[in-house]
Coordinates of C-alpha atoms in Angstrom, one line a residue:
Chain A
X1 CA -27.4 26.8 -24.1
X2 CA -29.4 24.9 -26.7
X3 CA -28.3 22.1 -28.8
X4 CA -27.7 22.1 -32.5
X5 CA -30.5 20.7 -34.6
X6 CA -28.9 17.5 -36.0
X7 CA -26.2 17.1 -33.3
X8 CA -26.4 14.7 -30.5
X9 CA -23.6 16.4 -28.6
X10 CA -22.7 20.1 -28.8
X11 CA -19.7 21.4 -26.8
X12 CA -19.2 25.1 -26.7
X13 CA -16.3 27.0 -25.2
X14 CA -15.9 24.4 -22.5
X15 CA -13.3 25.0 -19.8
X16 CA -12.5 23.4 -16.5
X17 CA -10.0 24.6 -14.0
X18 CA -9.0 22.5 -11.0
X19 CA -7.9 24.6 -8.0
X20 CA -5.1 23.3 -5.9
X21 CA -2.8 24.7 -3.2
X22 CA 0.3 24.5 -5.5
X23 CA -1.2 25.9 -8.7
X24 CA -4.5 25.9 -10.5
X25 CA -4.6 23.5 -13.4
X26 CA -6.5 24.2 -16.6
X27 CA -7.7 20.7 -17.6
X28 CA -9.9 21.9 -20.5
X29 CA -9.4 25.2 -22.3
X30 CA -12.2 26.6 -24.6
X31 CA -13.1 23.3 -26.3
X32 CA -15.8 23.5 -29.0
X33 CA -17.1 20.7 -31.3
X34 CA -20.3 18.8 -32.3
X35 CA -21.1 15.2 -32.7
X36 CA -23.9 14.2 -35.1
X37 CA -26.5 11.6 -34.3
X38 CA -25.3 8.2 -35.2
X39 CA -21.7 9.3 -35.5
X40 CA -18.6 7.7 -33.9
X41 CA -16.2 10.3 -32.7
X42 CA -12.7 9.3 -31.4
X43 CA -11.1 11.4 -28.8
X44 CA -7.3 11.0 -29.0
X45 CA -4.7 12.6 -26.8
X46 CA -1.9 11.8 -24.3
X47 CA -2.5 11.0 -20.6
X48 CA -3.6 14.2 -18.9
X49 CA -4.7 15.8 -22.1
X50 CA -8.2 16.5 -20.7
X51 CA -10.2 13.6 -22.3
X52 CA -11.5 12.2 -19.1
X53 CA -12.4 15.6 -17.8
X54 CA -14.3 16.2 -21.0
X55 CA -16.1 12.9 -20.7
X56 CA -17.0 13.6 -17.0
X57 CA -18.5 17.0 -17.8
X58 CA -20.5 15.6 -20.7
X59 CA -21.9 12.9 -18.5
X60 CA -22.8 15.4 -15.7
X61 CA -20.3 13.9 -13.3
X62 CA -18.3 17.1 -13.2
X63 CA -19.4 20.7 -13.5
X64 CA -17.6 23.0 -16.0
X65 CA -15.9 26.2 -15.0
X66 CA -17.1 28.0 -18.1
X67 CA -18.8 27.2 -21.4
X68 CA -21.2 24.4 -21.7
X69 CA -22.5 21.3 -23.5
X70 CA -25.8 19.8 -24.5
X71 CA -26.7 16.2 -25.1
X72 CA -29.7 15.7 -27.3
X73 CA -30.5 19.3 -26.6
X74 CA -30.3 19.0 -22.8
X75 CA -27.9 21.2 -21.0
X76 CA -25.4 19.2 -18.9
X77 CA -25.7 21.6 -16.0
X78 CA -29.3 22.7 -15.9
X79 CA -30.9 19.6 -17.3
X80 CA -28.6 17.0 -15.9
X81 CA -31.3 14.5 -15.2
X82 CA -32.4 14.4 -18.8
X83 CA -28.8 14.1 -19.9
X84 CA -28.2 11.1 -17.6
X85 CA -31.1 9.3 -19.2
X86 CA -29.5 9.7 -22.6
X87 CA -26.0 8.6 -21.9
X88 CA -24.3 5.4 -21.2
X89 CA -20.8 5.6 -19.7
X90 CA -17.9 3.2 -19.7
X91 CA -15.0 4.5 -17.6
X92 CA -13.2 1.2 -17.3
X93 CA -10.3 0.3 -15.1
X94 CA -10.1 -2.1 -12.3
X95 CA -12.5 -0.2 -10.0
X96 CA -16.0 0.9 -10.2
X97 CA -17.6 -2.5 -9.5
X98 CA -18.4 -4.3 -6.3
X99 CA -15.4 -6.6 -6.2
X100 CA -17.1 -9.1 -3.9
X101 CA -20.2 -9.5 -6.0
X102 CA -20.5 -11.4 -9.2
X103 CA -20.9 -9.8 -12.6
X104 CA -24.6 -10.7 -12.7
X105 CA -25.2 -9.3 -9.2
X106 CA -23.3 -6.1 -10.1
X107 CA -25.2 -5.6 -13.3
X108 CA -28.6 -6.3 -11.6
X109 CA -27.9 -3.6 -9.1
X110 CA -27.0 -1.1 -11.8
X111 CA -30.0 -2.1 -13.8
X112 CA -32.1 -1.2 -10.8
X113 CA -30.3 2.1 -10.4
X114 CA -31.1 2.8 -14.1
X115 CA -34.7 2.3 -13.4
X116 CA -35.2 -1.1 -15.0
X117 CA -37.8 -3.1 -13.2
X118 CA -36.6 -6.5 -11.8
X119 CA -37.9 -8.7 -14.6
X120 CA -36.6 -6.4 -17.4
X121 CA -33.3 -5.9 -15.6
X122 CA -32.7 -9.6 -15.2
X123 CA -33.5 -10.2 -18.9
X124 CA -31.3 -7.4 -20.1
X125 CA -28.4 -8.5 -17.8
X126 CA -28.7 -12.0 -19.2
X127 CA -28.7 -10.7 -22.8
X128 CA -25.6 -8.6 -22.2
X129 CA -23.7 -11.3 -20.4
X130 CA -24.4 -13.6 -23.3
X131 CA -23.5 -10.9 -25.9
X132 CA -20.2 -10.1 -24.2
X133 CA -19.1 -13.6 -23.6
X134 CA -19.4 -13.5 -19.9
X135 CA -22.1 -16.1 -19.3
X136 CA -19.8 -18.9 -18.2
X137 CA -18.3 -16.8 -15.4
X138 CA -21.2 -14.5 -14.7
X139 CA -21.7 -16.0 -11.3
X140 CA -18.1 -15.6 -10.0
X141 CA -17.0 -12.6 -8.0
X142 CA -15.5 -9.9 -10.3
X143 CA -12.4 -9.7 -8.1
X144 CA -11.3 -13.0 -9.8
X145 CA -11.7 -11.4 -13.2
X146 CA -8.9 -10.4 -15.5
X147 CA -8.7 -6.8 -16.6
X148 CA -10.2 -7.6 -20.0
X149 CA -13.1 -9.3 -18.4
X150 CA -13.7 -6.4 -16.0
X151 CA -13.8 -4.1 -19.1
X152 CA -16.5 -6.3 -20.5
X153 CA -18.6 -5.9 -17.3
X154 CA -18.0 -2.2 -17.5
X155 CA -19.2 -2.3 -21.1
X156 CA -22.3 -4.3 -20.2
X157 CA -23.2 -1.7 -17.6
X158 CA -22.8 1.1 -20.1
X159 CA -25.2 -0.8 -22.5
X160 CA -27.8 -1.6 -19.8
X161 CA -30.1 1.4 -20.5
X162 CA -29.8 1.4 -24.3
X163 CA -28.4 4.9 -24.2
X164 CA -28.6 7.2 -27.3
X165 CA -25.1 8.4 -26.6
X166 CA -22.4 5.9 -25.5
X167 CA -19.3 7.4 -24.0
X168 CA -16.4 5.1 -23.6
X169 CA -13.0 5.9 -22.1
X170 CA -10.4 3.3 -23.1
X171 CA -12.9 0.6 -23.6
X172 CA -10.5 -2.1 -24.9
X173 CA -7.8 -1.5 -22.3
X174 CA -6.7 -4.9 -21.2
X175 CA -8.7 -6.9 -23.7
X176 CA -7.1 -9.6 -25.8
X177 CA -7.1 -9.1 -29.6
X178 CA -10.1 -11.3 -30.2
X179 CA -12.1 -9.5 -27.5
X180 CA -11.0 -6.1 -28.9
X181 CA -12.1 -7.2 -32.4
X182 CA -15.5 -8.2 -30.9
X183 CA -15.7 -4.9 -29.3
X184 CA -15.2 -3.2 -32.7
X185 CA -18.0 -5.2 -34.1
X186 CA -20.2 -4.2 -31.2
X187 CA -19.6 -0.5 -31.8
X188 CA -20.4 -1.0 -35.4
X189 CA -23.7 -2.7 -34.5
X190 CA -24.5 0.2 -32.1
X191 CA -23.8 2.7 -34.8
X192 CA -26.0 0.8 -37.2
X193 CA -28.8 1.0 -34.7
X194 CA -28.3 4.8 -34.6
X195 CA -26.4 5.1 -31.3
X196 CA -23.9 7.9 -31.2
X197 CA -20.5 6.9 -29.8
X198 CA -17.8 9.1 -28.2
X199 CA -14.7 6.9 -27.9
X200 CA -11.7 8.1 -25.9
X201 CA -8.8 5.8 -26.8
X202 CA -5.0 5.5 -27.3
X203 CA -5.6 2.7 -29.8
X204 CA -5.0 4.4 -33.1
X205 CA -5.9 1.3 -35.1
X206 CA -9.2 1.2 -33.4
X207 CA -9.8 4.9 -33.9
X208 CA -8.9 4.7 -37.6
X209 CA -11.1 1.7 -38.2
X210 CA -14.1 2.7 -36.1
X211 CA -14.4 6.5 -36.1
X212 CA -16.2 8.6 -38.6
X213 CA -14.1 11.5 -37.2
X214 CA -11.4 11.9 -34.6
X215 CA -10.6 14.8 -32.3
X216 CA -7.0 15.4 -31.1
X217 CA -6.8 16.9 -27.7
X218 CA -3.6 18.1 -26.0
X219 CA -3.0 20.4 -23.0
X220 CA -6.8 20.7 -22.6
X221 CA -7.2 22.2 -26.1
X222 CA -8.7 20.8 -29.2
X223 CA -5.8 20.6 -31.7
X224 CA -7.6 19.1 -34.7
X225 CA -10.9 17.4 -35.6
X226 CA -12.1 15.7 -38.7
X227 CA -12.4 12.5 -40.6
X228 CA -9.2 10.5 -40.4
X229 CA -8.6 10.6 -44.2
X230 CA -9.2 14.3 -44.3
X231 CA -6.9 15.0 -41.4
X232 CA -4.2 12.8 -42.9
X233 CA -4.5 14.5 -46.3
X234 CA -4.5 18.0 -44.7
X235 CA -1.5 17.1 -42.6
X236 CA 0.5 16.2 -45.8
X237 CA 2.1 13.3 -44.1
X238 CA 4.6 11.2 -46.1
X239 CA 3.7 7.9 -47.6
X240 CA 6.2 5.1 -47.1
X241 CA 7.6 3.0 -49.9
X242 CA 9.2 -0.4 -49.2
X243 CA 10.9 -2.3 -52.0
X244 CA 12.2 -5.8 -51.5
X245 CA 15.1 -7.2 -53.6
X246 CA 16.7 -3.8 -53.6
X247 CA 20.4 -3.4 -54.3
X248 CA 22.6 -0.9 -52.5
X249 CA 24.3 0.3 -55.7
X250 CA 20.9 1.8 -56.7
X251 CA 20.7 4.1 -53.7
X252 CA 22.4 7.2 -55.4
X253 CA 19.9 7.1 -58.2
X254 CA 17.0 6.9 -55.8
X255 CA 18.4 9.7 -53.7
X256 CA 18.5 11.8 -56.8
X257 CA 14.7 11.8 -57.3
X258 CA 13.2 15.0 -55.9
X259 CA 10.8 14.5 -53.0
X260 CA 12.2 11.0 -52.0
X261 CA 13.7 10.6 -48.5
X262 CA 15.6 7.4 -48.1
X263 CA 15.2 6.0 -44.6
X264 CA 17.2 2.8 -44.9
X265 CA 18.7 0.8 -47.6
X266 CA 20.7 -2.4 -47.8
X267 CA 21.2 -5.2 -50.2
X268 CA 17.7 -6.6 -49.7
X269 CA 15.3 -3.7 -48.9
X270 CA 14.7 0.0 -49.4
X271 CA 12.5 2.0 -47.1
X272 CA 11.9 5.5 -48.4
X273 CA 9.3 8.2 -47.8
X274 CA 7.8 10.4 -50.5
X275 CA 6.4 13.9 -50.2
X276 CA 3.9 13.9 -53.0
X277 CA 2.4 11.9 -55.9
X278 CA 5.0 13.0 -58.4
X279 CA 7.8 11.8 -56.3
X280 CA 5.9 8.5 -55.7
X281 CA 5.4 8.0 -59.4
X282 CA 9.1 8.8 -60.2
X283 CA 10.3 6.4 -57.5
X284 CA 8.0 3.5 -58.6
X285 CA 9.0 4.0 -62.2
X286 CA 12.7 3.9 -61.3
X287 CA 12.3 0.7 -59.2
X288 CA 10.2 -1.1 -61.8
X289 CA 12.7 -0.1 -64.5
X290 CA 15.5 -1.9 -62.7
X291 CA 13.4 -5.0 -62.3
X292 CA 12.2 -4.6 -58.7
X293 CA 8.5 -5.6 -58.5
X294 CA 7.9 -6.4 -54.9
X295 CA 7.0 -2.9 -53.7
X296 CA 4.5 -1.8 -51.1
X297 CA 3.2 1.8 -50.5
X298 CA 1.9 2.5 -47.0
X299 CA -0.3 5.5 -46.5
X300 CA 0.3 7.6 -43.4
X301 CA -1.7 6.4 -40.4
X302 CA -3.3 8.1 -37.4
X303 CA -0.3 7.2 -35.3
X304 CA 1.9 9.3 -37.6
X305 CA -0.7 12.1 -37.5
X306 CA -0.9 11.9 -33.7
X307 CA 2.9 12.0 -33.4
X308 CA 3.0 14.9 -35.8
X309 CA 0.3 17.0 -34.0
X310 CA 0.9 16.1 -30.3
X311 CA 4.2 17.1 -28.9
X312 CA 6.5 14.3 -27.8
X313 CA 7.0 14.3 -24.0
X314 CA 8.1 10.7 -23.5
X315 CA 6.8 9.8 -20.0
X316 CA 6.2 13.3 -18.9
X317 CA 2.7 14.5 -18.1
X318 CA 1.6 17.9 -19.1
Chain B
X1 CA -35.9 -1.8 -3.4
X2 CA -35.5 -5.6 -3.0
X3 CA -32.5 -5.4 -5.4
X4 CA -30.8 -2.8 -3.2
X5 CA -31.4 -4.8 -0.1
X6 CA -30.3 -8.1 -1.7
X7 CA -27.2 -6.4 -3.0
X8 CA -26.3 -5.0 0.4
X9 CA -27.0 -8.3 2.1
X10 CA -24.6 -10.0 -0.3
X11 CA -22.0 -7.4 0.3
X12 CA -22.3 -7.8 4.1
X13 CA -22.5 -11.6 3.9
X14 CA -19.3 -11.7 1.9
X15 CA -17.4 -10.2 4.8
X16 CA -18.3 -12.2 8.0
X17 CA -16.1 -9.8 10.0
X18 CA -18.9 -7.2 9.7
X19 CA -21.1 -9.3 12.0
X20 CA -18.5 -9.0 14.8
X21 CA -20.4 -6.3 16.7
X22 CA -23.7 -8.3 16.5
X23 CA -22.0 -11.5 17.5
X24 CA -19.9 -10.1 20.3
X25 CA -22.3 -7.7 22.0
X26 CA -24.9 -10.3 23.0
X27 CA -22.0 -12.1 24.8
X28 CA -21.9 -9.1 27.0
X29 CA -25.4 -10.0 28.1
X30 CA -24.1 -13.2 29.5
X31 CA -21.7 -11.3 31.7
X32 CA -24.4 -8.9 32.8
X33 CA -26.9 -11.7 33.5
X34 CA -24.3 -13.6 35.5
X35 CA -23.7 -10.5 37.5
X36 CA -27.4 -10.0 38.2
X37 CA -27.6 -13.6 39.4
X38 CA -24.6 -13.1 41.7
X39 CA -26.2 -9.9 43.1
X40 CA -29.6 -11.5 43.2
X41 CA -31.2 -8.7 41.1
X42 CA -33.3 -10.6 38.5
X43 CA -35.6 -7.5 38.3
X44 CA -32.9 -5.7 36.3
X45 CA -32.8 -8.4 33.6
X46 CA -35.1 -6.6 31.1
X47 CA -33.0 -3.4 31.4
X48 CA -29.8 -5.4 30.8
X49 CA -31.4 -7.0 27.7
X50 CA -32.5 -3.7 26.3
X51 CA -29.2 -2.0 27.1
X52 CA -27.3 -4.7 25.3
X53 CA -29.6 -4.5 22.3
X54 CA -29.3 -0.6 22.2
X55 CA -25.5 -0.8 22.4
X56 CA -25.3 -3.5 19.6
X57 CA -27.7 -1.5 17.4
X58 CA -25.8 1.8 17.8
X59 CA -22.3 0.2 17.4
X60 CA -23.4 -1.8 14.4
X61 CA -24.8 1.5 12.9
X62 CA -21.6 3.4 13.5
X63 CA -19.1 0.8 12.6
X64 CA -20.8 -1.1 9.8
X65 CA -23.7 0.8 8.2
X66 CA -21.8 4.1 8.3
X67 CA -19.0 2.6 6.3
X68 CA -21.2 1.8 3.3
X69 CA -20.6 5.1 1.4
X70 CA -16.9 5.0 2.2
X71 CA -16.7 1.4 0.9
X72 CA -18.4 2.5 -2.3
X73 CA -15.8 5.3 -2.6
X74 CA -13.0 2.8 -2.1
X75 CA -14.4 0.5 -4.8
X76 CA -14.7 3.5 -7.1
X77 CA -18.4 3.0 -7.4
X78 CA -19.6 6.5 -6.4
X79 CA -18.5 8.0 -9.7
X80 CA -20.8 5.6 -11.6
X81 CA -23.5 6.3 -8.9
X82 CA -23.5 9.9 -9.8
X83 CA -24.9 9.0 -13.2
X84 CA -28.1 8.0 -11.4
X85 CA -27.8 10.3 -8.4
X86 CA -31.3 10.2 -7.1
X87 CA -31.6 6.4 -7.5
X88 CA -28.1 6.0 -6.0
X89 CA -28.9 8.1 -3.0
X90 CA -32.1 6.2 -2.5
X91 CA -30.2 2.9 -2.7
X92 CA -27.8 4.2 -0.1
X93 CA -30.6 5.0 2.3
X94 CA -32.2 1.6 1.8
X95 CA -28.9 -0.2 2.1
X96 CA -27.9 1.6 5.3
X97 CA -31.4 1.0 6.8
X98 CA -31.2 -2.6 5.8
X99 CA -27.8 -3.1 7.3
X100 CA -28.8 -1.3 10.6
X101 CA -31.9 -3.5 10.7
X102 CA -29.7 -6.6 11.1
X103 CA -29.2 -5.4 14.7
X104 CA -32.8 -6.4 15.5
X105 CA -31.4 -9.9 15.6
X106 CA -29.5 -8.8 18.7
X107 CA -32.8 -7.9 20.4
X108 CA -34.1 -11.4 19.9
X109 CA -30.8 -12.9 21.0
X110 CA -30.5 -11.1 24.3
X111 CA -34.2 -11.8 25.2
X112 CA -33.7 -15.5 24.3
X113 CA -30.4 -15.7 26.3
X114 CA -32.1 -14.2 29.2
X115 CA -35.0 -16.6 29.1
X116 CA -32.6 -19.5 28.8
X117 CA -30.8 -18.3 31.9
X118 CA -34.1 -18.2 33.7
X119 CA -34.7 -14.5 33.7
X120 CA -38.0 -12.8 32.8
X121 CA -36.8 -10.8 29.8
X122 CA -39.8 -11.2 27.5
X123 CA -41.3 -7.7 27.2
X124 CA -44.8 -7.1 28.7
X125 CA -45.8 -5.3 25.5
X126 CA -44.1 -7.2 22.7
X127 CA -45.8 -5.3 19.8
X128 CA -44.9 -1.9 21.2
X129 CA -41.4 -3.0 21.9
X130 CA -40.9 -4.3 18.4
X131 CA -42.4 -1.1 17.0
X132 CA -40.2 1.2 19.0
X133 CA -37.1 -1.0 18.3
X134 CA -37.9 -0.6 14.5
X135 CA -38.1 3.1 14.9
X136 CA -34.8 3.1 16.8
X137 CA -33.3 1.2 13.9
X138 CA -34.5 3.8 11.5
X139 CA -33.1 6.6 13.6
X140 CA -29.8 4.9 14.0
X141 CA -29.7 4.4 10.2
X142 CA -30.2 8.2 9.9
X143 CA -27.3 8.8 12.2
X144 CA -25.2 6.3 10.2
X145 CA -26.1 8.1 7.0
X146 CA -24.9 11.3 8.6
X147 CA -21.6 9.8 9.7
X148 CA -21.3 8.1 6.4
X149 CA -21.6 11.3 4.5
X150 CA -19.3 13.2 6.9
X151 CA -16.8 10.4 6.6
X152 CA -16.5 10.9 2.8
X153 CA -16.3 14.7 3.1
X154 CA -14.2 14.9 6.3
X155 CA -11.7 12.1 6.4
X156 CA -10.7 13.0 10.0
X157 CA -14.1 11.7 11.2
X158 CA -13.0 8.1 10.6
X159 CA -10.3 8.4 13.3
X160 CA -13.0 9.7 15.6
X161 CA -15.4 6.8 14.9
X162 CA -14.6 5.1 18.2
X163 CA -15.7 8.2 20.0
X164 CA -19.1 7.9 18.5
X165 CA -20.2 5.1 20.8
X166 CA -19.9 5.8 24.6
X167 CA -20.9 9.4 24.5
X168 CA -24.0 8.4 22.6
X169 CA -24.8 5.5 24.9
X170 CA -24.8 8.0 27.7
X171 CA -26.8 10.6 25.8
X172 CA -29.3 8.0 24.7
X173 CA -29.8 6.8 28.3
X174 CA -28.5 3.3 27.5
X175 CA -26.0 3.1 30.4
X176 CA -27.6 5.6 32.9
X177 CA -31.0 7.3 32.9
X178 CA -30.6 10.4 30.7
X179 CA -32.0 12.4 33.6
X180 CA -28.9 11.7 35.5
X181 CA -26.8 13.6 33.0
X182 CA -25.6 17.1 33.9
X183 CA -28.2 19.9 33.4
X184 CA -26.4 21.6 30.4
X185 CA -26.9 18.5 28.2
X186 CA -30.5 17.9 29.1
X187 CA -31.7 19.8 26.0
X188 CA -29.6 17.4 23.8
X189 CA -31.3 14.4 25.3
X190 CA -34.7 16.0 24.6
X191 CA -34.0 16.2 20.9
X192 CA -32.1 13.0 20.6
X193 CA -34.3 10.2 19.2
X194 CA -32.3 7.5 21.0
X195 CA -33.0 8.9 24.5
X196 CA -36.8 9.3 23.8
X197 CA -37.0 5.9 22.1
X198 CA -35.0 4.0 24.7
X199 CA -37.1 5.3 27.6
X200 CA -40.2 4.3 25.7
X201 CA -38.7 0.9 25.0
X202 CA -37.9 0.4 28.7
X203 CA -41.4 1.4 29.7
X204 CA -43.0 -0.9 27.1
X205 CA -40.8 -3.8 28.3
X206 CA -42.0 -3.1 31.9
X207 CA -45.6 -2.8 30.8
X208 CA -46.3 0.6 32.2
X209 CA -46.5 3.1 29.4
X210 CA -48.5 6.3 29.5
X211 CA -49.2 8.6 26.6
X212 CA -48.3 6.0 24.1
X213 CA -49.6 7.9 21.1
X214 CA -48.0 11.2 21.8
X215 CA -44.7 9.6 22.8
X216 CA -44.7 7.5 19.6
X217 CA -45.5 10.6 17.6
X218 CA -42.6 12.5 19.1
X219 CA -40.2 9.5 18.5
X220 CA -41.4 9.2 14.9
X221 CA -40.8 12.9 14.3
X222 CA -37.3 12.8 15.8
X223 CA -36.5 9.6 13.8
X224 CA -37.7 11.2 10.5
X225 CA -35.7 14.3 11.3
X226 CA -32.6 12.2 11.9
X227 CA -33.2 10.4 8.6
X228 CA -33.7 13.6 6.8
X229 CA -30.5 15.2 8.2
X230 CA -28.6 12.1 7.1
X231 CA -30.1 12.0 3.6
X232 CA -29.4 15.7 3.1
X233 CA -25.8 15.3 4.2
X234 CA -25.4 12.5 1.7
X235 CA -27.0 14.7 -1.0
X236 CA -24.5 17.5 -0.2
X237 CA -21.6 15.1 -0.4
X238 CA -22.7 13.8 -3.8
X239 CA -23.2 17.3 -5.1
X240 CA -19.7 18.2 -3.8
X241 CA -18.3 15.1 -5.7
X242 CA -20.0 16.4 -8.9
X243 CA -18.4 19.8 -8.4
X244 CA -15.0 18.1 -8.1
X245 CA -14.5 18.9 -4.4
X246 CA -14.6 15.4 -3.1
X247 CA -12.1 12.8 -4.3
X248 CA -14.1 9.9 -5.8
X249 CA -11.5 7.3 -5.0
X250 CA -10.2 6.3 -1.6

């Protein structure tokens, strides 16, 4: 297949079935989407949804059962070599590095595998260790690292080859809040430099703040894709109104307003959800009229969208 | 290439236990030399030295070098390696050759120990001996590559790893002359680089080699074939991993 003109990544009817003695499992089922050059796309979905399978196919680590994908116009099956030159991959986790080597030694080895000559590799590794705050412990064995530090080494490896398409699976898993915020800045810098980013994450805050669009995947199928604001608007999720200084005797009057759902009320605070702008206006008017001025209106978040679109299964895998 | 070698050296050096074969096998030479002295057979000292070296080299290849791919799998590194499959495979070949080459130290050890004990173990043709020993190291690395790849693909081979030593010492003519083996296995010794190479090594040590060029050429061909088979097996395993048929984690 051939790529779309302006798209860095084009996925078309992609399916992947895993055979097993018990029962075959369809990990991806007819997935189609595009990612434009310089775009940051978030992949959201529960464990076992098919995100990692999708990532592995796009990066040529796994062959699809049917359908296909192109990266910068290169087919992931027929032109895998060109695809690999284009992508940088962060799989994360506590494995994937030589635990008895230092971060610097690990990265130098991977730099060599990516075709960087010794001098360039050393310079690039030093730059990345500095940029990711690992310089002080760069010469310690990575088996002594915390999970968050390991993630940074994984990230450094993904950045070694200055890839056009960065694919990251749970990149901030295990990072402390400061490191996670620094990661967000790094992604923004990458985007500013024209790098396309595919970000598989469970962190809704991160997805909402970083991604131009998000794709919701569940059961191997693409459930929704679009800009977070558009998806939230389309989903008609409820806004939440919180009013401090509320008095319980006002509750009947609030309940009488059409489109207002009272979630909780006591002598100090009201939490209600509103279905539309008219209901919001009526509620705000009623609250201000009785002298309540400390009011906050919270728009729906990706977390609510996620919970609305992805079926709740507690700890169950698909 | 130097980065691959230095990486492998650091990995091996961080686990001193991996040197066990190389450290212990030369000690066997002490036992053998003592026996020779007791039996008043100093003429057999060069053969003892070479046999000890051959056994060290092969055991090191089978137990240490052949575990490199499996170790990478356990560390979860193979998956990342598939992003640069050609370079990764090349790095594996280099790393396995580099690790097997450490066994050349055993050759020096057994010769020196022999000399220190008063035996005449310095080869008559040092250059030829070193050249043949290097070719043998390459061939053993090829065998280690093959075992390495099979080990990832067929887990059962790990439990058979111990069986990969003595039958091959016999087949390679390390313990007995290969000609003494039963007729049905003669064809195996003829296509096995170790039996060719070891015979040439013994002749070079004794200083009476005939047809050096043709024998070296045959050995070179057999060694290259062994390396090729090993590299192809590794390529097959990496392709199977990409097709999802090989678990990428141990």
